[in-house]
PDB file of C-alpha atoms in Angstrom:
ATOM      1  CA  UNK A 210      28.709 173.474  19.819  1.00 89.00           C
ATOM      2  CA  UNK A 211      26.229 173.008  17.070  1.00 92.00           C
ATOM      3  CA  UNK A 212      26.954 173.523  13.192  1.00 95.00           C
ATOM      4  CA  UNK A 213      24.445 175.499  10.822  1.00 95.00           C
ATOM      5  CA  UNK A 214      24.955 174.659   7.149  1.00 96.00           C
ATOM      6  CA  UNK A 215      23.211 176.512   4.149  1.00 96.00           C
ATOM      7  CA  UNK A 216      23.178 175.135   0.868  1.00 96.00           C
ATOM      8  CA  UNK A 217      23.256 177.645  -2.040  1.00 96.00           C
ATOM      9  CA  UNK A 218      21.709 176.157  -5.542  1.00 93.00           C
ATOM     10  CA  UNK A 219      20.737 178.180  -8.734  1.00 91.00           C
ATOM     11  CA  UNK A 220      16.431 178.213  -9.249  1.00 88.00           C
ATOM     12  CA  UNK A 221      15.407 176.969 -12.847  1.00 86.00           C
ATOM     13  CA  UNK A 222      15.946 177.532 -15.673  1.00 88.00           C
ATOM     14  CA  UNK A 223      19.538 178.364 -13.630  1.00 86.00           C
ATOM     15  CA  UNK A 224      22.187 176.511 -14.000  1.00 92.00           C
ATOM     16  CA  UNK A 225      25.799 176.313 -12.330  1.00 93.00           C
ATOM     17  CA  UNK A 226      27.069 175.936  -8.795  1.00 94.00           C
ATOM     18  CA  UNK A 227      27.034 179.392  -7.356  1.00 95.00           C
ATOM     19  CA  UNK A 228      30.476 181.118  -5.453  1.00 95.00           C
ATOM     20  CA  UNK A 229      30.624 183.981  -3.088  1.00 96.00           C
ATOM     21  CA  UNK A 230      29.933 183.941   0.603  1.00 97.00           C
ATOM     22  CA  UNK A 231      27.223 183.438   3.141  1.00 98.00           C
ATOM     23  CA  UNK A 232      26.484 185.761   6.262  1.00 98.00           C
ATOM     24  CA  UNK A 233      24.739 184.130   8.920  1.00 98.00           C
ATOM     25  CA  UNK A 234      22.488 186.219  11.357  1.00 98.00           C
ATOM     26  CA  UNK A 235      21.460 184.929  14.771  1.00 97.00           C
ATOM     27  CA  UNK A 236      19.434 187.062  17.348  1.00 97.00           C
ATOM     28  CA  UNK A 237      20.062 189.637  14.709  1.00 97.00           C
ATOM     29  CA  UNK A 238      23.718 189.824  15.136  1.00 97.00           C
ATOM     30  CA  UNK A 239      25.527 189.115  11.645  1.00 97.00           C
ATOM     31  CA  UNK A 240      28.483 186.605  12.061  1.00 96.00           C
ATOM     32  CA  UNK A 241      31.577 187.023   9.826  1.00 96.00           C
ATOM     33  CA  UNK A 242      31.068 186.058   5.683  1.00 97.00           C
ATOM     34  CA  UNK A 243      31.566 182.437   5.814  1.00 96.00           C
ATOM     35  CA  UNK A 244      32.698 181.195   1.985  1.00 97.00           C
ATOM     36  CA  UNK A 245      30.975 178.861  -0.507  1.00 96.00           C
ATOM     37  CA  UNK A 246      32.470 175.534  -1.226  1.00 96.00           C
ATOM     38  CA  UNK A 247      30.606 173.596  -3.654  1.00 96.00           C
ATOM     39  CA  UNK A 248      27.484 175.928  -3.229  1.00 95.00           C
ATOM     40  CA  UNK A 249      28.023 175.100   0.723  1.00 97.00           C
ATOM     41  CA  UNK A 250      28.615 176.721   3.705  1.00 97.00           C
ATOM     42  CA  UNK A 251      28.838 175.183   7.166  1.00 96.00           C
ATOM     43  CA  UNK A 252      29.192 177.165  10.452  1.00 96.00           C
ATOM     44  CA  UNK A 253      30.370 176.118  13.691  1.00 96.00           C
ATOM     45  CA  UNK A 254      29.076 178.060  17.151  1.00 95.00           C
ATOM     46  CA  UNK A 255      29.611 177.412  20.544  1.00 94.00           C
ATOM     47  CA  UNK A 256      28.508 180.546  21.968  1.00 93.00           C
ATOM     48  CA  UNK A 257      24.730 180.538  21.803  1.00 95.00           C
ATOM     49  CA  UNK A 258      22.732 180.528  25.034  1.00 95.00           C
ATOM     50  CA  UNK A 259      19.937 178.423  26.473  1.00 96.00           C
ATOM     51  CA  UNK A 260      17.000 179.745  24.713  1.00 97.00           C
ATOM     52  CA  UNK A 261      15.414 179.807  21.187  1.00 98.00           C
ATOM     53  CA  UNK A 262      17.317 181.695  19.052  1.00 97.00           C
ATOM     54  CA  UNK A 263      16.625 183.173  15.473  1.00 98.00           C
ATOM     55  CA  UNK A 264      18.295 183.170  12.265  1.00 97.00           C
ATOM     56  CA  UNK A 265      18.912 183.521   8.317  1.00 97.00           C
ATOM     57  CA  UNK A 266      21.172 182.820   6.131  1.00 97.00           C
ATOM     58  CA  UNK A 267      21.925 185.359   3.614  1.00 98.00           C
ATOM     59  CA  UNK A 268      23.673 184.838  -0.121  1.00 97.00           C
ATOM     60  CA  UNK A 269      26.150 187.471  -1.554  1.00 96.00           C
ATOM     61  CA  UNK A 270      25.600 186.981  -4.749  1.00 94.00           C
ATOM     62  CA  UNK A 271      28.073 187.012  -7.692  1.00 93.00           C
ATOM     63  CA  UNK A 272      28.384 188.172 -11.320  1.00 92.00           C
ATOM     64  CA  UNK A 273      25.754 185.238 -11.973  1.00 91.00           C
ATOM     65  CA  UNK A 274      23.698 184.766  -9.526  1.00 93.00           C
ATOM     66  CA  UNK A 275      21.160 187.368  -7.251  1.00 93.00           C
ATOM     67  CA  UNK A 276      22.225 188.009  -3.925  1.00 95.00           C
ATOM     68  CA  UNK A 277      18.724 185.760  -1.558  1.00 95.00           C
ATOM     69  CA  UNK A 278      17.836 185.940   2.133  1.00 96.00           C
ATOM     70  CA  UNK A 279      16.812 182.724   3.617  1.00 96.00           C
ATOM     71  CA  UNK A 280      13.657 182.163   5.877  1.00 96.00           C
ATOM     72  CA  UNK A 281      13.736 182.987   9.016  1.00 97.00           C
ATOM     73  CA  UNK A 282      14.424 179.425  11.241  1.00 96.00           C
ATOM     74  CA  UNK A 283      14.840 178.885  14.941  1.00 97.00           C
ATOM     75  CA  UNK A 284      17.199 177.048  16.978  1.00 96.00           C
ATOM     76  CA  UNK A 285      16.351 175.946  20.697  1.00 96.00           C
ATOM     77  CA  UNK A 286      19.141 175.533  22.841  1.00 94.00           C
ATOM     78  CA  UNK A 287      18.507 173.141  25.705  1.00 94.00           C
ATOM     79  CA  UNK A 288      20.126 173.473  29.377  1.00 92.00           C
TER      80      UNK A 288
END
């Protein structure tokens, strides 16, 4: 299994530690809303095939802070 982790933190002049959840997409299959604790998700897959696969992470948002789309990142799976 490997574990992904996204860290959500609030761009200057921001401030705060931001709540709401985090969608991960791999392959372009979204994975259930995983929740922010202390502006931190983590994860955990076992499921992923040998390959390279591709991903993002994508933010909520909340009452304070704007919903953001991370880059898109790749994760190779060995045999």
């Amino acid at each position: 299994s490997i574990t992904f982790t996204a860290t959500v933190s609030p761009v200057a002049p921001g401030a705060g530690t931001p709540t709401g959840n985090v969608i991960f997409t791999i392959d372009g299959v979204a994975k259930p809303a995983v929740t922010l604790v202390s502006g931190q998700v983590k994860l955990t897959i076992s499921t992923l095939t040998v390959g390279i696969h591709n991903m993002t992470a994508k933010y909520s948002g909340n009452v304070n802070f704007a919903t953001s789309t991370s880059n898109i990142f790749t994760q190779t799976v060995l045999p």
